[in-house]
């Protein structure tokens, strides 16, 4: 059944309003289950960082709202900010790593106080306890600094994913009042055993659940009205809300206020996509509405700023659906792309999502490379996930089972992740073997330490970073790595090829990879992939060689070979 027949009336009105507001040539296309996601997103290198834990660009914004430094281990604000991210963009750090997309944790204004949870006193350094969706938290910087970060990323050819939340607010604290009861619930706590036990419930005491199932009109919270009045923008915010609800004909329900606030950031600054937090805990139709409104907003930004737009790729939306994964991982029935709640199954790709985070990769990474690569290639090019996207990772901010947490095989870990079919997420510090074990840290705090920039003084850390950089640059130069069809050529040494047919504006692409080759001189047979006389590049050693008799001869000090035709833009 098409989206049109499944969508509520107000979503149909929104879709039709796009056609009325913009000429067909200006529309941003929305992927559907029958329309393949752009190969760029299937191959993307996404760098994910906790904003507070990455780089401190301005120490003057480290203390706000009388927040103290009395939290449990790794549960205070530590000073990372938007200015620090911008500085790293300008320094070329991400470019050298082959990063094509930046994903930062939410920078919306957070609750001002702390919350005593099971893991100790916690401040909202992580960005997932929102208080005001329309403001930037001063600990992360200013709105102008956020705008500069996005613009700088675009200038360096990188896209930006904003981490967004509709499911919950931050908790009531000694410094923060609760949202009104018509906006939120605190009971029941989620049972995880059914659809209702995941959606119409509170995830935890610290996450007061937005009543996203409701279409009942609600007033703005009194505390927010007073805050905006004090800041001198109450009339502006109310006027914009009135215009939004008049245009969309959406009910003034809590979810739709938040949709308006989130998409304003796209309309103002050209954010390229959303990473959606706690997606399975919200009715899927809400995300469909968010996608439509975000698409409208990006189109408006591009119309207003044509000189600043990277291209006309559609707005991208990726979801965090806990326990979704490839090849029958946990709540994903084998041979499907569904999420199984127990009493109901949902295909999130049918509700605006172009991609989902693959939470199975950290487990699958225990398997041999060929088993991972061949299985993933089949599922993503011929199987149930054909034409759509996933994002693989080995470590994340709230996954209790990261791959190789002690960094016993850091080079092998990088090979498995960065050469895997599908898009890949580098979690900040993966490339520097950031410590993931803090004895005094409880729960997820141990994966959220400050970026270990100091380790770059060590030669071994520099060598590991160079390994990640070579893999990232190879992937960035060749869409076939993540989006192509995989074929094993030999076991020992392990050699495989990836081929990608021409698609839209993207030319056909092909690569050949060899692992566990002898160091020094080596001969590599090419399986007819590159014609005799052609010049190809080994991206690992930065060596150009010419093909003769269906083979190349290399003399490098490395056991890894990454072959592809180098373009003029590489």
Coordinates of C-alpha atoms in Angstrom, one line a residue:
X1 CA 0.0 0.0 0.0
X2 CA 1.4 3.4 -0.9
X3 CA 2.2 6.1 1.7
X4 CA -0.7 8.2 0.4
X5 CA -3.4 5.8 1.4
X6 CA -1.8 5.0 4.8
X7 CA -1.2 8.6 5.8
X8 CA -3.6 10.7 7.9
X9 CA -5.3 13.6 6.1
X10 CA -2.9 16.3 7.4
X11 CA 0.1 14.4 6.0
X12 CA -1.6 14.3 2.6
X13 CA -2.1 18.1 2.9
X14 CA 1.6 18.6 3.7
X15 CA 2.6 16.5 0.7
X16 CA 0.3 18.4 -1.6
X17 CA 1.5 21.7 -0.2
X18 CA 5.0 20.9 -1.4
X19 CA 3.7 20.7 -5.0
X20 CA 1.9 24.0 -4.5
X21 CA 4.8 25.8 -2.9
X22 CA 7.6 24.8 -5.3
X23 CA 8.0 24.0 -8.9
X24 CA 8.6 20.3 -9.7
X25 CA 12.2 20.9 -10.6
X26 CA 12.9 22.3 -7.2
X27 CA 11.4 19.5 -5.2
X28 CA 13.7 17.3 -3.0
X29 CA 12.9 13.7 -3.9
X30 CA 11.9 11.4 -1.1
X31 CA 13.2 7.9 -1.3
X32 CA 10.6 5.1 -1.1
X33 CA 10.9 1.4 -0.7
X34 CA 11.0 1.1 -4.5
X35 CA 13.5 3.9 -5.0
X36 CA 17.2 3.1 -4.2
X37 CA 19.0 5.3 -1.7
X38 CA 21.8 7.3 -3.2
X39 CA 25.1 5.3 -3.4
X40 CA 26.8 8.2 -1.5
X41 CA 24.8 7.3 1.6
X42 CA 25.3 3.6 1.2
X43 CA 29.0 4.2 1.3
X44 CA 29.3 7.2 3.6
X45 CA 31.9 7.5 6.3
X46 CA 30.1 9.0 9.2
X47 CA 32.0 10.5 12.1
X48 CA 30.0 10.4 15.3
X49 CA 31.1 12.5 18.3
X50 CA 29.6 13.5 21.7
X51 CA 29.9 17.3 21.3
X52 CA 30.9 17.8 24.9
X53 CA 33.7 15.1 24.7
X54 CA 35.5 15.9 21.4
X55 CA 37.3 19.2 21.4
X56 CA 37.2 22.3 23.7
X57 CA 37.4 25.3 21.4
X58 CA 36.3 27.9 23.9
X59 CA 36.9 27.4 27.6
X60 CA 34.8 30.5 28.4
X61 CA 31.6 28.6 27.8
X62 CA 32.5 25.6 30.1
X63 CA 30.3 26.8 33.0
X64 CA 26.6 27.8 32.7
X65 CA 23.4 27.7 34.6
X66 CA 25.3 27.2 37.9
X67 CA 26.1 23.6 36.8
X68 CA 28.7 22.1 39.2
X69 CA 31.4 19.6 38.7
X70 CA 30.0 17.2 41.4
X71 CA 28.7 14.5 39.2
X72 CA 29.7 10.8 39.1
X73 CA 32.8 9.8 37.1
X74 CA 32.5 11.0 33.5
X75 CA 29.0 12.4 34.1
X76 CA 29.9 16.1 34.3
X77 CA 30.2 18.6 31.4
X78 CA 33.9 18.4 30.2
X79 CA 34.1 21.4 27.9
X80 CA 33.7 20.1 24.3
X81 CA 31.8 22.5 22.1
X82 CA 30.8 23.5 18.5
X83 CA 33.8 25.8 18.1
X84 CA 36.1 22.8 18.8
X85 CA 34.4 20.8 16.1
X86 CA 34.8 23.7 13.7
X87 CA 38.5 24.0 14.5
X88 CA 39.0 20.3 13.7
X89 CA 37.2 20.7 10.4
X90 CA 39.5 23.6 9.5
X91 CA 42.6 21.6 10.5
X92 CA 41.8 18.9 8.0
X93 CA 41.4 16.2 10.6
X94 CA 38.1 14.8 9.1
X95 CA 39.3 15.3 5.5
X96 CA 42.4 13.2 6.2
X97 CA 40.2 10.5 7.7
X98 CA 38.0 10.3 4.6
X99 CA 34.9 11.5 6.6
X100 CA 32.0 12.5 4.4
X101 CA 29.4 13.1 7.1
X102 CA 29.5 14.6 10.6
X103 CA 27.0 13.5 13.3
X104 CA 27.0 15.4 16.5
X105 CA 24.9 14.7 19.6
X106 CA 22.0 17.2 20.2
X107 CA 23.1 20.7 21.0
X108 CA 19.6 21.9 22.0
X109 CA 19.4 23.6 25.4
X110 CA 19.4 21.0 28.1
X111 CA 18.0 20.8 31.6
X112 CA 20.0 23.1 33.8
X113 CA 20.3 20.8 36.8
X114 CA 21.4 17.3 37.5
X115 CA 19.6 14.0 37.9
X116 CA 20.5 11.3 40.3
X117 CA 20.1 8.0 38.4
X118 CA 21.2 4.5 39.1
X119 CA 24.6 5.3 37.8
X120 CA 25.1 8.3 39.9
X121 CA 24.6 12.1 39.7
X122 CA 24.5 13.0 36.0
X123 CA 24.5 16.3 34.1
X124 CA 23.1 16.4 30.5
X125 CA 26.5 16.6 28.8
X126 CA 25.2 14.0 26.3
X127 CA 22.5 16.2 24.9
X128 CA 19.6 13.8 25.3
X129 CA 17.7 15.7 28.1
X130 CA 16.2 18.6 26.2
X131 CA 14.6 21.6 27.9
X132 CA 14.2 24.0 24.9
X133 CA 14.3 22.7 21.3
X134 CA 14.6 26.3 20.0
X135 CA 17.9 27.2 21.7
X136 CA 21.5 26.1 21.6
X137 CA 22.8 25.1 25.1
X138 CA 25.6 27.6 26.0
X139 CA 27.8 24.8 27.2
X140 CA 28.0 23.7 23.5
X141 CA 28.3 27.3 22.2
X142 CA 26.0 29.8 20.5
X143 CA 23.6 29.6 17.5
X144 CA 26.1 31.6 15.5
X145 CA 28.8 29.0 16.3
X146 CA 26.5 26.2 15.3
X147 CA 25.8 28.0 12.0
X148 CA 29.5 28.4 11.4
X149 CA 30.2 24.7 12.1
X150 CA 27.6 23.6 9.6
X151 CA 28.8 26.1 7.0
X152 CA 32.4 25.1 7.5
X153 CA 31.6 21.4 7.1
X154 CA 29.8 22.2 3.8
X155 CA 32.8 24.3 2.6
X156 CA 34.9 21.2 3.2
X157 CA 32.6 18.9 1.3
X158 CA 31.0 17.3 4.4
X159 CA 27.4 16.9 5.3
X160 CA 25.9 17.3 8.8
X161 CA 23.5 15.0 10.6
X162 CA 21.7 16.6 13.5
X163 CA 20.7 14.2 16.3
X164 CA 17.0 14.8 17.1
X165 CA 14.6 13.8 19.8
X166 CA 10.8 13.7 19.8
X167 CA 10.3 10.9 22.3
X168 CA 11.1 12.6 25.5
X169 CA 12.1 15.7 27.5
X170 CA 14.7 16.0 30.2
X171 CA 13.6 15.2 33.7
X172 CA 12.3 17.6 36.4
X173 CA 15.2 18.6 38.7
X174 CA 15.9 21.1 41.5
X175 CA 16.6 23.6 38.7
X176 CA 14.0 22.5 36.1
X177 CA 10.2 22.3 36.3
X178 CA 8.3 19.4 34.8
X179 CA 6.6 19.7 31.4
X180 CA 2.8 19.9 31.8
X181 CA 0.9 16.6 32.1
X182 CA -0.9 17.1 28.8
X183 CA 2.6 17.0 27.2
X184 CA 4.3 14.2 29.0
X185 CA 3.8 11.0 31.0
X186 CA 6.1 9.5 33.7
X187 CA 4.2 6.2 34.0
X188 CA 4.0 3.4 33.1
X189 CA 7.6 2.5 32.6
X190 CA 8.2 0.6 29.4
X191 CA 7.9 -3.2 29.7
X192 CA 9.6 -3.9 26.3
X193 CA 7.2 -6.8 25.8
X194 CA 4.8 -5.3 23.2
X195 CA 4.2 -2.4 20.9
X196 CA 2.4 -0.4 23.7
X197 CA 5.1 -1.5 26.1
X198 CA 7.7 0.3 24.0
X199 CA 5.7 3.3 22.7
X200 CA 3.1 4.7 25.1
X201 CA 5.4 4.5 28.2
X202 CA 8.4 6.2 29.8
X203 CA 11.8 4.7 29.0
X204 CA 13.2 5.7 32.4
X205 CA 12.5 8.0 35.2
X206 CA 15.0 10.5 33.6
X207 CA 13.1 10.5 30.3
X208 CA 9.6 11.9 30.7
X209 CA 7.7 10.5 27.7
X210 CA 6.1 12.9 25.2
X211 CA 2.5 11.9 24.4
X212 CA 3.3 11.4 20.7
X213 CA 0.2 9.3 20.2
X214 CA -2.1 12.2 20.9
X215 CA -3.5 14.7 18.4
X216 CA -5.2 16.8 21.2
X217 CA -4.2 20.4 21.0
X218 CA -2.1 21.7 23.9
X219 CA -0.8 25.1 25.0
X220 CA 2.8 26.0 25.3
X221 CA 4.3 25.3 28.7
X222 CA 4.2 28.2 31.0
X223 CA 7.9 28.0 31.8
X224 CA 8.7 28.1 28.1
X225 CA 6.5 31.2 27.6
X226 CA 8.3 32.9 30.4
X227 CA 11.7 31.9 29.2
X228 CA 11.0 33.3 25.7
X229 CA 9.5 36.5 27.2
X230 CA 12.7 37.0 29.2
X231 CA 14.8 36.4 26.2
X232 CA 12.8 38.9 24.1
X233 CA 11.5 36.4 21.5
X234 CA 8.1 35.3 22.7
X235 CA 6.2 37.2 20.0
X236 CA 8.5 35.9 17.3
X237 CA 8.2 32.3 18.4
X238 CA 4.4 32.5 18.7
X239 CA 4.0 34.1 15.3
X240 CA 6.1 31.4 13.7
X241 CA 4.1 28.7 15.4
X242 CA 0.8 30.2 14.2
X243 CA 2.2 30.3 10.6
X244 CA 3.4 26.7 10.9
X245 CA 0.1 25.3 12.1
X246 CA -1.9 27.4 9.6
X247 CA 0.3 26.1 6.7
X248 CA 0.4 22.4 7.6
X249 CA -3.1 22.1 9.2
X250 CA -1.4 19.8 11.8
X251 CA -3.1 19.8 15.2
X252 CA -1.3 21.7 18.0
X253 CA -0.2 18.4 19.6
X254 CA 3.1 18.0 21.4
X255 CA 4.8 16.0 18.6
X256 CA 4.0 18.7 16.0
X257 CA 5.4 21.6 18.1
X258 CA 8.7 19.6 18.3
X259 CA 8.6 18.8 14.5
X260 CA 8.3 22.5 13.9
X261 CA 11.2 23.3 16.2
X262 CA 13.5 20.6 14.8
X263 CA 12.9 21.5 11.1
X264 CA 13.5 25.2 11.8
X265 CA 17.2 24.3 12.2
X266 CA 17.2 22.8 8.7
X267 CA 15.4 25.8 7.2
X268 CA 17.8 28.2 8.8
X269 CA 21.2 26.4 8.3
X270 CA 20.8 23.7 5.7
X271 CA 21.3 20.7 7.9
X272 CA 21.5 17.7 5.5
X273 CA 19.8 15.0 7.6
X274 CA 18.6 13.8 10.9
X275 CA 19.8 10.9 13.1
X276 CA 16.6 10.1 15.0
X277 CA 17.0 9.1 18.6
X278 CA 14.8 6.3 20.2
X279 CA 12.9 5.8 16.9
X280 CA 11.1 2.6 18.0
X281 CA 9.6 4.4 21.0
X282 CA 7.5 6.7 18.8
X283 CA 4.6 5.9 16.5
X284 CA 6.2 5.5 13.0
X285 CA 3.7 7.9 11.4
X286 CA 5.3 10.7 13.4
X287 CA 8.6 10.1 11.6
X288 CA 6.9 10.3 8.3
X289 CA 5.6 13.7 9.1
X290 CA 9.0 14.8 10.3
X291 CA 10.6 13.6 7.0
X292 CA 8.0 15.6 4.9
X293 CA 8.6 18.8 7.0
X294 CA 12.4 18.4 6.9
X295 CA 12.3 17.9 3.2
X296 CA 10.3 21.1 2.8
X297 CA 12.7 23.0 5.1
X298 CA 15.8 21.8 3.2
X299 CA 14.2 22.8 -0.1
X300 CA 13.5 26.2 1.2
X301 CA 17.1 26.7 2.5
X302 CA 18.5 25.6 -0.9
X303 CA 16.2 28.0 -2.7
X304 CA 17.4 30.8 -0.5
X305 CA 21.0 29.8 -0.6
X306 CA 21.8 28.1 -3.9
X307 CA 25.4 29.1 -3.8
X308 CA 25.9 27.2 -0.5
X309 CA 24.1 23.9 -1.3
X310 CA 26.5 21.0 -1.9
X311 CA 24.0 19.4 -4.4
X312 CA 20.4 18.4 -4.7
X313 CA 20.5 15.1 -2.7
X314 CA 17.3 14.5 -0.8
X315 CA 17.1 15.1 2.9
X316 CA 18.4 12.0 4.6
X317 CA 17.0 10.4 7.7
X318 CA 18.6 7.6 9.7
X319 CA 17.0 6.0 12.7
X320 CA 18.2 4.4 15.9
X321 CA 16.0 1.4 16.4
X322 CA 17.4 -0.5 19.3
X323 CA 18.1 -4.2 18.4
X324 CA 17.5 -3.7 14.7
X325 CA 20.2 -5.4 12.6
X326 CA 21.1 -7.4 9.5
X327 CA 20.7 -11.1 9.1
X328 CA 18.1 -11.8 11.7
X329 CA 19.8 -9.8 14.5
X330 CA 17.7 -9.8 17.7
X331 CA 14.4 -8.1 16.9
X332 CA 14.8 -8.3 13.1
X333 CA 13.2 -11.5 11.7
X334 CA 15.6 -13.2 9.4
X335 CA 15.0 -12.4 5.7
X336 CA 13.2 -9.1 6.5
X337 CA 13.8 -5.5 7.3
X338 CA 11.1 -5.4 9.9
X339 CA 11.3 -4.6 13.6
X340 CA 9.4 -7.1 15.8
X341 CA 7.8 -5.6 18.9
X342 CA 6.4 -9.1 19.8
X343 CA 2.8 -8.3 19.0
X344 CA 3.4 -6.1 16.0
X345 CA 6.0 -5.7 13.3
X346 CA 6.9 -2.3 11.7
X347 CA 9.0 -1.5 8.6
X348 CA 10.6 1.8 9.6
X349 CA 11.8 2.2 6.0
X350 CA 8.2 2.8 5.0
X351 CA 7.9 5.8 7.3
X352 CA 10.5 8.3 6.0
X353 CA 13.7 6.5 7.0
X354 CA 16.4 6.0 4.3
X355 CA 18.7 4.1 6.7
X356 CA 18.8 2.5 10.1
X357 CA 21.7 2.0 12.4
X358 CA 22.8 -1.6 12.2
X359 CA 23.2 -2.7 15.8
X360 CA 24.2 -6.2 14.7
X361 CA 27.6 -5.2 13.3
X362 CA 29.4 -5.1 16.7
X363 CA 28.3 -8.8 17.2
X364 CA 28.9 -9.9 13.6
X365 CA 32.4 -8.4 13.7
X366 CA 33.5 -11.5 15.7
X367 CA 33.1 -13.5 12.4
X368 CA 35.7 -13.8 9.7
X369 CA 35.8 -10.9 7.2
X370 CA 34.5 -13.0 4.3
X371 CA 31.5 -14.2 6.2
X372 CA 30.6 -10.6 7.2
X373 CA 31.3 -9.1 3.7
X374 CA 29.5 -11.8 1.6
X375 CA 26.5 -11.8 3.9
X376 CA 26.1 -8.1 4.1
X377 CA 26.7 -7.7 0.3
X378 CA 23.9 -10.1 -0.4
X379 CA 21.4 -8.5 2.0
X380 CA 22.2 -5.0 0.8
X381 CA 22.3 -5.6 -2.9
X382 CA 20.0 -8.7 -3.5
X383 CA 18.3 -9.5 -0.2
X384 CA 15.7 -7.8 2.0
X385 CA 17.6 -4.6 2.4
X386 CA 18.3 -4.1 -1.3
X387 CA 18.2 -0.5 -2.3
X388 CA 18.1 1.0 1.2
X389 CA 20.7 1.9 3.8
X390 CA 22.3 0.7 7.0
X391 CA 25.0 2.2 9.2
X392 CA 27.6 -0.1 10.7
X393 CA 29.7 0.5 13.9
X394 CA 32.0 -1.3 16.3
X395 CA 31.5 1.1 19.2
X396 CA 28.7 3.5 20.1
X397 CA 27.7 5.7 22.9
X398 CA 25.0 3.5 24.4
X399 CA 25.7 0.0 23.1
X400 CA 26.8 -2.2 26.1
X401 CA 28.5 -4.7 23.9
X402 CA 31.1 -2.9 21.7
X403 CA 33.4 -5.0 19.5
X404 CA 36.9 -5.4 20.9
X405 CA 36.5 -2.9 23.8
X406 CA 40.1 -3.5 25.0
X407 CA 41.5 -2.7 21.5
X408 CA 43.4 -6.0 21.3
X409 CA 43.1 -6.1 17.4
X410 CA 42.7 -2.4 16.4
X411 CA 44.1 -2.8 12.9
X412 CA 41.8 -5.8 12.2
X413 CA 38.9 -3.9 13.7
X414 CA 39.4 -1.0 11.3
X415 CA 39.6 -3.4 8.3
X416 CA 36.4 -5.1 9.2
X417 CA 34.5 -1.9 9.7
X418 CA 35.9 0.3 7.0
X419 CA 35.7 -2.4 4.3
X420 CA 32.3 -3.6 5.2
X421 CA 29.4 -3.2 2.7
X422 CA 27.0 -0.4 3.9
X423 CA 27.8 3.0 5.4
X424 CA 30.2 3.1 8.4
X425 CA 30.3 5.0 11.6
X426 CA 33.6 6.0 13.2
X427 CA 32.8 6.7 16.9
X428 CA 35.1 9.4 18.1
X429 CA 38.4 7.9 19.2
X430 CA 38.0 4.6 17.3
X431 CA 40.8 5.8 15.1
X432 CA 43.0 6.5 18.2
X433 CA 42.1 3.4 20.2
X434 CA 40.4 5.7 22.9
X435 CA 40.2 3.9 26.2
X436 CA 36.8 2.4 26.8
X437 CA 37.4 1.1 30.3
X438 CA 37.2 3.4 33.3
X439 CA 37.0 1.4 36.6
X440 CA 35.1 4.1 38.5
X441 CA 32.6 4.9 35.6
X442 CA 29.2 3.3 35.8
X443 CA 27.1 2.2 32.8
X444 CA 27.4 4.0 29.5
X445 CA 29.8 6.7 30.9
X446 CA 32.8 4.4 30.3
X447 CA 32.3 4.8 26.5
X448 CA 32.0 8.6 26.8
X449 CA 35.4 9.8 27.9
X450 CA 37.0 12.8 26.4
X451 CA 38.8 12.4 23.1
X452 CA 42.3 11.1 23.6
X453 CA 44.2 13.8 21.6
X454 CA 47.2 13.4 23.9
X455 CA 47.8 9.9 22.6
X456 CA 48.8 11.3 19.2
X457 CA 52.2 12.0 20.7
X458 CA 52.7 8.2 20.7
X459 CA 54.2 6.7 17.4
X460 CA 51.9 3.7 17.7
X461 CA 48.8 5.9 17.9
X462 CA 50.0 7.8 14.8
X463 CA 50.4 4.6 12.9
X464 CA 46.9 3.4 13.8
X465 CA 45.5 6.8 12.7
X466 CA 47.3 6.5 9.4
X467 CA 45.7 3.1 8.9
X468 CA 42.2 4.5 9.5
X469 CA 43.0 7.4 7.2
X470 CA 44.0 5.2 4.3
X471 CA 40.9 3.1 4.6
X472 CA 38.7 6.2 4.9
X473 CA 40.2 7.9 1.9
X474 CA 39.9 4.8 -0.2
X475 CA 36.2 4.5 0.8
X476 CA 35.6 8.1 0.1
X477 CA 37.2 7.8 -3.4
X478 CA 35.2 4.7 -4.3
X479 CA 31.5 4.2 -3.8
X480 CA 31.9 0.6 -4.8
X481 CA 33.5 -0.1 -1.3
X482 CA 30.2 0.3 0.5
X483 CA 27.6 0.2 -2.2
X484 CA 29.1 -2.3 -4.6
X485 CA 28.6 -6.1 -5.1
X486 CA 31.1 -8.2 -3.2
X487 CA 33.0 -11.1 -4.8
X488 CA 35.7 -13.2 -3.1
X489 CA 38.7 -14.0 -5.4
X490 CA 40.9 -16.0 -3.0
X491 CA 41.2 -17.1 0.6
X492 CA 45.0 -16.9 1.1
X493 CA 45.8 -14.2 0.7
X494 CA 42.3 -12.8 1.2
X495 CA 41.4 -11.0 -2.0
X496 CA 38.0 -9.6 -3.1
X497 CA 36.5 -7.2 -5.5
X498 CA 33.5 -4.8 -5.3
X499 CA 31.7 -3.6 -8.4
X500 CA 29.0 -0.9 -8.7
X501 CA 27.0 -0.3 -11.8
X502 CA 26.3 3.2 -13.1
X503 CA 23.4 4.8 -11.1
X504 CA 22.0 8.2 -11.8
X505 CA 24.7 10.8 -11.7
X506 CA 27.2 8.3 -10.3
X507 CA 29.5 6.5 -12.7
X508 CA 30.3 2.8 -12.5
X509 CA 33.0 2.0 -10.0
X510 CA 35.2 -1.1 -9.1
X511 CA 37.9 -1.9 -6.6
X512 CA 40.0 -4.8 -5.6
X513 CA 41.3 -5.4 -2.0
X514 CA 44.0 -7.8 -0.8
X515 CA 44.7 -8.5 2.8
X516 CA 47.5 -10.5 4.4
X517 CA 49.8 -10.1 1.3
X518 CA 53.5 -10.4 1.8
X519 CA 55.4 -7.3 2.7
X520 CA 57.8 -6.1 0.1
X521 CA 57.4 -7.3 -3.5
X522 CA 54.1 -8.9 -4.4
X523 CA 52.2 -9.9 -7.5
X524 CA 48.4 -9.5 -7.5
X525 CA 46.2 -11.1 -10.1
X526 CA 43.2 -8.8 -11.0
X527 CA 40.5 -11.2 -12.3
X528 CA 40.1 -9.1 -15.4
X529 CA 38.8 -6.2 -13.3
X530 CA 41.1 -3.6 -14.9
X531 CA 42.2 -3.8 -18.5
X532 CA 45.9 -4.2 -19.5
X533 CA 47.6 -0.9 -19.9
X534 CA 45.5 1.0 -17.4
X535 CA 47.0 2.8 -14.5
X536 CA 45.6 2.0 -11.1
X537 CA 46.4 3.2 -7.6
X538 CA 47.1 1.3 -4.4
X539 CA 45.6 3.7 -1.9
X540 CA 47.3 2.0 1.1
X541 CA 50.8 2.8 -0.1
X542 CA 49.9 5.7 -2.4
X543 CA 51.6 3.9 -5.3
X544 CA 50.5 4.0 -9.0
X545 CA 51.0 0.9 -11.1
X546 CA 50.2 -0.2 -14.6
X547 CA 48.3 -3.4 -15.4
X548 CA 50.2 -6.0 -17.5
X549 CA 49.0 -9.5 -18.2
X550 CA 46.0 -9.1 -15.9
X551 CA 48.2 -8.4 -12.9
X552 CA 50.2 -5.8 -11.1
X553 CA 53.5 -6.0 -9.3
X554 CA 53.9 -3.9 -6.1
X555 CA 56.8 -3.4 -3.8
X556 CA 55.5 -1.9 -0.6
X557 CA 56.2 -2.4 3.2
X558 CA 52.5 -3.2 3.8
X559 CA 50.4 -6.3 3.8
X560 CA 47.3 -4.5 2.7
X561 CA 46.5 -3.4 -0.9
X562 CA 43.6 -1.2 -1.9
X563 CA 43.3 -0.9 -5.7
X564 CA 41.2 1.5 -7.7
X565 CA 41.3 3.9 -10.6
X566 CA 42.2 7.3 -9.2
X567 CA 40.1 10.2 -10.4
X568 CA 41.3 13.8 -10.9
X569 CA 39.5 14.8 -7.8
X570 CA 41.2 12.2 -5.5

